[in-house]
Amino acid sequence: VKFFVDGVDVGVRAVVFTSSGGTASLTFNNQLAPGNHTVAATFTSTNTNFSGSMSSNAPLVITREDARV
């Protein structure tokens, strides 16, 4: 699964399959400015039993950290 934030490729992770389906997750070093962003993912299958797919955009809101001590 390839992940995108604001249309920019931020990484690829393998799908982990369980009896209830498959999942993929990605942690990335956030360099995004505060504000609204979008996250999407694409799945490309190398197995003819599974078709590829693309998610719709999901919202991601980055808020500025309050670093006061």
PDB file of C-alpha atoms in Angstrom:
ATOM      1  CA  VAL A   1       0.000   0.000   0.000  1.00  0.00           C
ATOM      2  CA  LYS A   2       1.365   3.399  -0.987  1.00  0.00           C
ATOM      3  CA  PHE A   3       0.349   6.353   1.187  1.00  0.00           C
ATOM      4  CA  PHE A   4      -0.025   9.976   0.073  1.00  0.00           C
ATOM      5  CA  VAL A   5      -0.402  13.207   2.049  1.00  0.00           C
ATOM      6  CA  ASP A   6      -1.569  16.151  -0.042  1.00  0.00           C
ATOM      7  CA  GLY A   7      -0.819  14.060  -3.136  1.00  0.00           C
ATOM      8  CA  VAL A   8       2.824  13.487  -2.144  1.00  0.00           C
ATOM      9  CA  ASP A   9       4.093   9.914  -1.713  1.00  0.00           C
ATOM     10  CA  VAL A  10       5.072   9.500   1.960  1.00  0.00           C
ATOM     11  CA  GLY A  11       5.814   5.783   2.009  1.00  0.00           C
ATOM     12  CA  VAL A  12       4.910   2.201   1.242  1.00  0.00           C
ATOM     13  CA  ARG A  13       3.898  -0.561   3.653  1.00  0.00           C
ATOM     14  CA  ALA A  14       2.975  -4.204   3.187  1.00  0.00           C
ATOM     15  CA  VAL A  15      -0.550  -5.394   3.890  1.00  0.00           C
ATOM     16  CA  VAL A  16      -0.942  -7.553   7.005  1.00  0.00           C
ATOM     17  CA  PHE A  17      -3.678 -10.145   6.504  1.00  0.00           C
ATOM     18  CA  THR A  18      -5.826 -11.604   9.272  1.00  0.00           C
ATOM     19  CA  SER A  19      -8.979 -13.729   9.249  1.00  0.00           C
ATOM     20  CA  SER A  20     -11.072 -10.537   9.156  1.00  0.00           C
ATOM     21  CA  GLY A  21      -9.226  -8.799   6.302  1.00  0.00           C
ATOM     22  CA  GLY A  22      -6.074  -6.855   5.638  1.00  0.00           C
ATOM     23  CA  THR A  23      -4.595  -3.641   6.966  1.00  0.00           C
ATOM     24  CA  ALA A  24      -1.596  -1.435   6.344  1.00  0.00           C
ATOM     25  CA  SER A  25      -0.406   1.487   8.430  1.00  0.00           C
ATOM     26  CA  LEU A  26       2.345   4.056   8.126  1.00  0.00           C
ATOM     27  CA  THR A  27       4.064   6.350  10.603  1.00  0.00           C
ATOM     28  CA  PHE A  28       5.955   9.234   9.041  1.00  0.00           C
ATOM     29  CA  ASN A  29       8.000  12.201  10.233  1.00  0.00           C
ATOM     30  CA  ASN A  30       5.551  15.091  10.087  1.00  0.00           C
ATOM     31  CA  GLN A  31       6.964  18.178   8.412  1.00  0.00           C
ATOM     32  CA  LEU A  32       3.520  19.539   7.498  1.00  0.00           C
ATOM     33  CA  ALA A  33       2.432  23.060   8.297  1.00  0.00           C
ATOM     34  CA  PRO A  34      -0.526  23.463  10.646  1.00  0.00           C
ATOM     35  CA  GLY A  35      -3.834  23.331   8.805  1.00  0.00           C
ATOM     36  CA  ASN A  36      -5.980  20.985   6.763  1.00  0.00           C
ATOM     37  CA  HIS A  37      -4.400  18.234   4.683  1.00  0.00           C
ATOM     38  CA  THR A  38      -5.574  15.078   2.922  1.00  0.00           C
ATOM     39  CA  VAL A  39      -4.448  11.454   3.231  1.00  0.00           C
ATOM     40  CA  ALA A  40      -5.020   8.758   0.608  1.00  0.00           C
ATOM     41  CA  ALA A  41      -3.696   5.288  -0.154  1.00  0.00           C
ATOM     42  CA  THR A  42      -3.436   2.992  -3.167  1.00  0.00           C
ATOM     43  CA  PHE A  43      -3.244  -0.785  -3.158  1.00  0.00           C
ATOM     44  CA  THR A  44      -1.580  -2.523  -6.090  1.00  0.00           C
ATOM     45  CA  SER A  45      -1.947  -6.290  -6.067  1.00  0.00           C
ATOM     46  CA  THR A  46       0.564  -8.736  -7.494  1.00  0.00           C
ATOM     47  CA  ASN A  47      -1.959 -11.541  -6.901  1.00  0.00           C
ATOM     48  CA  THR A  48      -4.602 -12.084  -9.599  1.00  0.00           C
ATOM     49  CA  ASN A  49      -7.112 -13.023  -6.868  1.00  0.00           C
ATOM     50  CA  PHE A  50      -7.105  -9.433  -5.561  1.00  0.00           C
ATOM     51  CA  SER A  51      -7.800  -6.263  -7.498  1.00  0.00           C
ATOM     52  CA  GLY A  52      -6.035  -2.982  -6.838  1.00  0.00           C
ATOM     53  CA  SER A  53      -7.864  -0.044  -5.324  1.00  0.00           C
ATOM     54  CA  MET A  54      -7.490   3.601  -4.355  1.00  0.00           C
ATOM     55  CA  SER A  55      -8.998   5.260  -1.306  1.00  0.00           C
ATOM     56  CA  SER A  56     -10.826   8.529  -1.337  1.00  0.00           C
ATOM     57  CA  ASN A  57      -9.137  11.459   0.384  1.00  0.00           C
ATOM     58  CA  ALA A  58      -9.468  11.500   4.172  1.00  0.00           C
ATOM     59  CA  PRO A  59      -9.009  14.672   6.217  1.00  0.00           C
ATOM     60  CA  LEU A  60      -5.893  15.232   8.332  1.00  0.00           C
ATOM     61  CA  VAL A  61      -5.786  18.289  10.583  1.00  0.00           C
ATOM     62  CA  ILE A  62      -2.408  19.429  11.938  1.00  0.00           C
ATOM     63  CA  THR A  63      -2.535  21.767  14.916  1.00  0.00           C
ATOM     64  CA  ARG A  64       0.371  23.858  16.124  1.00  0.00           C
ATOM     65  CA  GLU A  65       2.024  22.544  19.270  1.00  0.00           C
ATOM     66  CA  ASP A  66       2.041  24.757  22.333  1.00  0.00           C
ATOM     67  CA  ALA A  67       5.674  24.460  23.409  1.00  0.00           C
ATOM     68  CA  ARG A  68       5.516  26.956  26.277  1.00  0.00           C
ATOM     69  CA  VAL A  69       7.145  25.796  29.502  1.00  0.00           C
TER      70      VAL A  69
END
